[in-house]
């Protein structure tokens, strides 16, 4: 697979950059082959980012600076936005920029759903460094300007809300508004200096507590805590790097940030079982089961079987 061909070059090491009181968000944008089939695609990407930048600068003091526009060939066999995010993280370098923004016009529905079924605007790991924008044009309620504003806000930790009058609502359908709800507005002002290279590991305890407080007041009825999701993702990275103890530490922190996080309990339980820490694994998996993790019962059976096998061998 072709990873990426750069249209512009020459960027220095990434750090938080400011212009007076304005935070500069340095962006590497990329467009897949389906998006590039659209006439004037380069202009379209720039216009979407320029529009979103005006919203963020006027409201939060965050200005976007598009440093590179990247040609990106994606895997057409991918199963959806999650696969595209994985590709984006693996293939698009982040040297010298804060974040990478991907634009894709792949149809994740494979022609199986109604034209007017709500699909995500995109997919953005909370407090991460990549954002995937879904550029579909067959839904009359869809607005790519809204998608870009919505998804980039997730990079700073913004969460979904119930209100249809906020750009952070969950679904594409709804009024064309670029207003943020009160708590997300406070969060984005608070997080405008976020160091993307340091990530959530670089957040102070006070900052983490403030993020959780704003989420509890504004998004706890809809979303998991974005901080918890980011910590969970850090744990996955450590696990994939064959550092299970470090991974467990991140998952414990994710649960501390949001005790309802069933997937964190479940993943922790499975990992503890792999380490043959069966009693701890059972405790974590029971918590996952109580919170509705769909794989909990099978995982519990596997751990109990392993424990029975060990007992029989003795």
Short mmCIF file of C-alpha atoms in Angstrom, two decimals:
data_model
loop_
_atom_site.label_atom_id
_atom_site.label_comp_id
_atom_site.label_asym_id
_atom_site.label_seq_id
_atom_site.Cartn_x
_atom_site.Cartn_y
_atom_site.Cartn_z
CA UNK A 1 0.00 0.00 0.00
CA UNK A 2 1.28 3.49 -0.83
CA UNK A 3 1.66 5.27 2.49
CA UNK A 4 1.69 8.96 1.61
CA UNK A 5 3.00 11.46 -0.93
CA UNK A 6 3.62 14.95 0.44
CA UNK A 7 2.61 18.06 -1.46
CA UNK A 8 4.56 20.35 0.88
CA UNK A 9 7.69 19.73 2.94
CA UNK A 10 9.90 21.31 5.56
CA UNK A 11 8.36 21.26 9.05
CA UNK A 12 10.18 21.53 12.36
CA UNK A 13 9.71 19.55 15.57
CA UNK A 14 6.19 19.71 17.00
CA UNK A 15 5.50 21.85 20.05
CA UNK A 16 2.69 24.08 21.27
CA UNK A 17 2.88 27.21 19.09
CA UNK A 18 1.21 30.52 19.85
CA UNK A 19 0.67 33.84 18.09
CA UNK A 20 0.15 36.20 20.98
CA UNK A 21 -2.90 34.89 22.82
CA UNK A 22 -3.93 32.60 19.95
CA UNK A 23 -2.95 28.94 19.96
CA UNK A 24 -1.83 27.66 16.55
CA UNK A 25 -2.97 24.13 15.69
CA UNK A 26 -0.59 22.74 13.07
CA UNK A 27 -2.30 20.31 10.74
CA UNK A 28 -1.26 17.74 8.17
CA UNK A 29 -4.34 16.96 6.08
CA UNK A 30 -4.71 13.97 3.81
CA UNK A 31 -7.31 12.83 1.30
CA UNK A 32 -7.90 9.29 0.06
CA UNK A 33 -8.39 8.30 -3.55
CA UNK A 34 -12.18 8.41 -3.28
CA UNK A 35 -12.12 11.93 -1.89
CA UNK A 36 -9.61 13.02 -4.55
CA UNK A 37 -12.08 11.93 -7.22
CA UNK A 38 -14.17 14.96 -6.23
CA UNK A 39 -13.58 17.95 -8.47
CA UNK A 40 -11.48 20.61 -6.75
CA UNK A 41 -10.67 18.37 -3.77
CA UNK A 42 -7.61 20.36 -2.66
CA UNK A 43 -9.61 23.58 -2.57
CA UNK A 44 -12.41 21.78 -0.74
CA UNK A 45 -10.09 20.54 2.02
CA UNK A 46 -8.62 24.00 2.49
CA UNK A 47 -12.05 25.64 2.56
CA UNK A 48 -13.38 23.23 5.19
CA UNK A 49 -10.36 23.76 7.42
CA UNK A 50 -10.40 27.53 6.91
CA UNK A 51 -14.08 27.65 7.86
CA UNK A 52 -13.52 25.54 10.98
CA UNK A 53 -10.49 27.65 11.89
CA UNK A 54 -12.59 30.82 11.93
CA UNK A 55 -15.07 29.13 14.28
CA UNK A 56 -12.33 27.96 16.64
CA UNK A 57 -10.36 31.20 16.58
CA UNK A 58 -13.35 33.47 17.12
CA UNK A 59 -14.75 31.27 19.89
CA UNK A 60 -11.75 29.69 21.60
CA UNK A 61 -8.60 31.44 20.41
CA UNK A 62 -7.42 28.43 18.36
CA UNK A 63 -6.23 29.07 14.80
CA UNK A 64 -5.57 26.26 12.30
CA UNK A 65 -2.43 26.26 10.18
CA UNK A 66 -2.51 23.72 7.35
CA UNK A 67 1.15 22.89 6.83
CA UNK A 68 0.82 19.94 4.47
CA UNK A 69 -1.76 18.46 2.18
CA UNK A 70 -1.15 14.75 1.74
CA UNK A 71 -2.12 12.26 -0.95
CA UNK A 72 -3.18 9.03 0.75
CA UNK A 73 -4.09 5.63 -0.73
CA UNK A 74 -6.44 3.71 1.56
CA UNK A 75 -7.37 0.05 1.82
CA UNK A 76 -10.71 -0.39 0.06
CA UNK A 77 -11.20 -3.69 1.89
CA UNK A 78 -11.41 -1.89 5.23
CA UNK A 79 -14.55 -2.39 7.27
CA UNK A 80 -15.23 1.23 8.18
CA UNK A 81 -13.95 4.33 9.87
CA UNK A 82 -12.06 2.42 12.55
CA UNK A 83 -9.88 0.75 9.94
CA UNK A 84 -9.26 4.12 8.30
CA UNK A 85 -8.18 5.63 11.62
CA UNK A 86 -5.76 2.72 12.12
CA UNK A 87 -4.36 3.32 8.63
CA UNK A 88 -4.06 7.03 9.27
CA UNK A 89 -2.15 6.47 12.50
CA UNK A 90 0.18 3.95 10.86
CA UNK A 91 0.89 5.72 7.59
CA UNK A 92 0.74 9.49 8.04
CA UNK A 93 3.75 10.92 9.88
CA UNK A 94 3.18 13.44 12.67
CA UNK A 95 6.62 14.99 12.74
CA UNK A 96 6.38 18.77 12.95
CA UNK A 97 2.60 18.92 13.32
CA UNK A 98 0.12 18.62 16.13
CA UNK A 99 -2.50 16.50 14.37
CA UNK A 100 -3.37 14.73 11.12
CA UNK A 101 -6.84 15.15 9.61
CA UNK A 102 -7.99 12.54 7.10
CA UNK A 103 -10.74 13.05 4.52
CA UNK A 104 -12.33 9.94 3.04
CA UNK A 105 -15.23 9.43 0.65
CA UNK A 106 -15.35 5.66 1.07
CA UNK A 107 -18.89 4.39 1.64
CA UNK A 108 -18.83 2.27 4.81
CA UNK A 109 -22.38 1.04 4.23
CA UNK A 110 -21.54 -1.06 1.17
CA UNK A 111 -24.94 -0.15 -0.25
CA UNK A 112 -26.80 -2.03 2.46
CA UNK A 113 -28.52 0.78 4.32
CA UNK A 114 -31.13 3.37 3.49
CA UNK A 115 -30.02 6.69 2.12
CA UNK A 116 -31.27 8.50 5.20
CA UNK A 117 -29.89 6.26 7.96
CA UNK A 118 -27.69 8.38 10.25
CA UNK A 119 -24.00 7.56 9.99
CA UNK A 120 -21.11 9.09 11.94
CA UNK A 121 -19.59 12.38 10.85
CA UNK A 122 -16.24 10.71 11.31
CA UNK A 123 -14.14 9.06 13.97
CA UNK A 124 -11.67 10.79 16.27
CA UNK A 125 -9.93 9.15 19.22
CA UNK A 126 -10.43 11.49 22.18
CA UNK A 127 -7.39 13.66 22.97
CA UNK A 128 -5.48 11.85 20.22
CA UNK A 129 -3.54 13.12 17.22
CA UNK A 130 -5.61 11.89 14.27
CA UNK A 131 -9.14 12.63 13.08
CA UNK A 132 -11.03 10.90 10.27
CA UNK A 133 -13.71 12.90 8.42
CA UNK A 134 -16.42 11.04 6.48
CA UNK A 135 -17.23 12.87 3.26
CA UNK A 136 -20.53 11.47 2.06
CA UNK A 137 -22.90 13.44 -0.14
CA UNK A 138 -26.07 11.36 -0.40
CA UNK A 139 -27.73 12.57 2.81
CA UNK A 140 -29.55 15.88 2.54
CA UNK A 141 -28.87 16.69 6.20
CA UNK A 142 -25.12 16.16 5.92
CA UNK A 143 -22.80 19.17 6.16
CA UNK A 144 -19.05 18.63 5.88
CA UNK A 145 -18.35 21.98 7.58
CA UNK A 146 -20.19 20.63 10.62
CA UNK A 147 -18.29 17.35 10.45
CA UNK A 148 -14.90 19.08 10.49
CA UNK A 149 -15.79 21.35 13.42
CA UNK A 150 -17.31 18.43 15.36
CA UNK A 151 -14.43 16.00 14.85
CA UNK A 152 -11.60 18.44 15.53
CA UNK A 153 -13.30 19.38 18.79
CA UNK A 154 -12.93 15.73 19.86
CA UNK A 155 -9.16 16.10 19.50
CA UNK A 156 -9.26 18.58 22.38
CA UNK A 157 -11.47 16.28 24.47
CA UNK A 158 -14.97 17.52 23.57
CA UNK A 159 -17.78 15.05 24.23
CA UNK A 160 -21.22 14.31 22.77
CA UNK A 161 -24.30 15.93 24.26
CA UNK A 162 -28.06 15.46 24.10
CA UNK A 163 -28.85 18.97 22.89
CA UNK A 164 -29.61 19.21 19.17
CA UNK A 165 -28.59 22.86 19.31
CA UNK A 166 -24.92 21.99 19.88
CA UNK A 167 -22.46 21.05 17.15
CA UNK A 168 -21.40 18.25 19.53
CA UNK A 169 -24.69 16.37 19.20
CA UNK A 170 -24.28 12.68 18.36
CA UNK A 171 -25.95 12.48 14.96
CA UNK A 172 -25.63 14.13 11.57
CA UNK A 173 -29.33 14.95 11.47
CA UNK A 174 -30.36 18.18 13.16
CA UNK A 175 -30.16 21.95 12.75
CA UNK A 176 -27.22 23.55 10.99
CA UNK A 177 -25.54 25.10 14.00
CA UNK A 178 -21.93 25.84 14.82
CA UNK A 179 -22.67 26.73 18.42
CA UNK A 180 -21.14 24.71 21.25
CA UNK A 181 -22.99 23.81 24.41
CA UNK A 182 -21.82 25.52 27.61
CA UNK A 183 -19.68 22.73 29.06
CA UNK A 184 -17.92 21.87 25.79
CA UNK A 185 -17.27 25.57 25.30
CA UNK A 186 -15.61 25.74 28.69
CA UNK A 187 -13.62 22.61 27.94
CA UNK A 188 -12.28 23.88 24.61
CA UNK A 189 -11.20 27.19 26.14
CA UNK A 190 -9.54 25.30 28.99
CA UNK A 191 -7.77 22.82 26.65
CA UNK A 192 -6.64 25.18 23.91
CA UNK A 193 -3.04 24.81 25.09
CA UNK A 194 -3.15 21.00 25.00
CA UNK A 195 0.21 19.48 24.07
CA UNK A 196 -0.70 16.81 21.53
CA UNK A 197 2.79 15.36 21.45
CA UNK A 198 2.81 14.82 25.22
CA UNK A 199 -0.76 13.55 25.10
CA UNK A 200 -2.82 12.57 28.12
CA UNK A 201 0.33 11.36 29.86
CA UNK A 202 1.38 14.99 30.05
CA UNK A 203 -1.80 16.22 31.75
CA UNK A 204 -1.58 17.34 35.37
CA UNK A 205 -3.90 15.83 37.96
CA UNK A 206 -5.69 19.17 38.20
CA UNK A 207 -6.26 19.28 34.43
CA UNK A 208 -7.52 15.70 34.38
CA UNK A 209 -9.90 16.47 37.24
CA UNK A 210 -11.24 19.55 35.46
CA UNK A 211 -11.86 17.58 32.25
CA UNK A 212 -13.78 14.95 34.19
CA UNK A 213 -15.81 17.61 36.00
CA UNK A 214 -16.87 19.26 32.73
CA UNK A 215 -17.79 15.89 31.22
CA UNK A 216 -19.87 14.92 34.26
CA UNK A 217 -21.81 18.17 33.99
CA UNK A 218 -22.33 18.06 30.24
CA UNK A 219 -21.86 14.66 28.65
CA UNK A 220 -22.04 11.87 31.21
CA UNK A 221 -25.55 10.90 30.08
CA UNK A 222 -24.35 10.32 26.51
CA UNK A 223 -20.66 9.48 26.33
CA UNK A 224 -17.88 7.79 28.20
CA UNK A 225 -15.40 10.21 29.74
CA UNK A 226 -13.08 11.32 26.88
CA UNK A 227 -10.16 11.25 29.31
CA UNK A 228 -10.97 7.63 30.16
CA UNK A 229 -11.11 6.74 26.46
CA UNK A 230 -7.72 8.36 25.88
CA UNK A 231 -6.17 6.52 28.82
CA UNK A 232 -7.68 3.27 27.55
CA UNK A 233 -6.09 3.86 24.13
CA UNK A 234 -2.73 4.46 25.81
CA UNK A 235 -3.15 1.08 27.47
CA UNK A 236 -3.83 -0.59 24.13
CA UNK A 237 -0.63 0.94 22.76
CA UNK A 238 1.35 -0.42 25.70
CA UNK A 239 -0.25 -3.84 25.38
CA UNK A 240 0.63 -3.99 21.67
CA UNK A 241 4.18 -3.02 22.61
CA UNK A 242 4.25 -6.10 24.90
CA UNK A 243 4.14 -4.03 28.08
CA UNK A 244 1.12 -5.58 29.83
CA UNK A 245 1.87 -4.16 33.29
CA UNK A 246 2.02 -0.63 31.88
CA UNK A 247 -1.20 -1.33 29.97
CA UNK A 248 -2.94 -2.42 33.16
CA UNK A 249 -1.91 0.81 34.82
CA UNK A 250 -3.54 2.88 32.09
CA UNK A 251 -6.74 0.81 32.20
CA UNK A 252 -6.94 1.27 35.95
CA UNK A 253 -6.62 5.02 35.45
CA UNK A 254 -9.33 4.89 32.77
CA UNK A 255 -11.68 3.15 35.20
CA UNK A 256 -10.87 5.71 37.88
CA UNK A 257 -11.91 8.44 35.42
CA UNK A 258 -15.14 6.63 34.45
CA UNK A 259 -16.22 3.68 36.55
CA UNK A 260 -18.87 2.71 33.97
CA UNK A 261 -16.22 1.84 31.37
CA UNK A 262 -17.12 -1.80 30.69
CA UNK A 263 -14.56 -2.30 27.94
CA UNK A 264 -11.71 -1.19 30.21
CA UNK A 265 -12.78 -3.69 32.87
CA UNK A 266 -13.10 -6.43 30.27
CA UNK A 267 -9.78 -5.77 28.57
CA UNK A 268 -8.06 -5.61 31.93
CA UNK A 269 -9.65 -8.91 32.95
CA UNK A 270 -8.53 -10.70 29.79
CA UNK A 271 -4.99 -9.36 30.19
CA UNK A 272 -4.84 -10.42 33.84
CA UNK A 273 -5.92 -13.90 32.77
CA UNK A 274 -3.11 -13.99 30.21
CA UNK A 275 -0.73 -13.18 33.08
CA UNK A 276 -2.33 -16.04 35.07
CA UNK A 277 -3.56 -13.63 37.72
CA UNK A 278 -6.88 -15.42 37.73
CA UNK A 279 -8.50 -14.06 40.89
CA UNK A 280 -7.91 -10.49 39.73
CA UNK A 281 -9.09 -11.44 36.25
CA UNK A 282 -12.37 -12.83 37.59
CA UNK A 283 -12.99 -9.70 39.65
CA UNK A 284 -12.43 -7.43 36.63
CA UNK A 285 -14.57 -9.59 34.34
CA UNK A 286 -17.44 -9.66 36.82
CA UNK A 287 -17.33 -5.85 36.84
CA UNK A 288 -17.34 -5.86 33.04
CA UNK A 289 -20.31 -8.23 33.01
CA UNK A 290 -22.22 -6.03 35.46
CA UNK A 291 -21.70 -3.11 33.07
CA UNK A 292 -22.89 -5.00 30.00
CA UNK A 293 -19.66 -5.94 28.25
CA UNK A 294 -20.94 -8.44 25.64
CA UNK A 295 -17.87 -10.72 25.79
CA UNK A 296 -17.77 -10.95 29.58
CA UNK A 297 -19.55 -14.29 30.04
CA UNK A 298 -17.36 -16.08 27.51
CA UNK A 299 -14.25 -14.58 29.08
CA UNK A 300 -15.40 -15.61 32.56
CA UNK A 301 -15.97 -19.17 31.36
CA UNK A 302 -12.48 -19.27 29.84
CA UNK A 303 -10.84 -18.06 33.07
CA UNK A 304 -12.82 -20.49 35.21
CA UNK A 305 -11.85 -23.32 32.87
CA UNK A 306 -8.20 -22.36 33.10
CA UNK A 307 -8.41 -22.26 36.88
CA UNK A 308 -10.08 -25.68 36.94
CA UNK A 309 -7.37 -27.07 34.71
CA UNK A 310 -4.66 -25.77 37.00
CA UNK A 311 -6.41 -27.30 40.00
CA UNK A 312 -6.72 -30.67 38.25
CA UNK A 313 -3.03 -30.69 37.40
CA UNK A 314 -2.19 -30.16 41.04
#
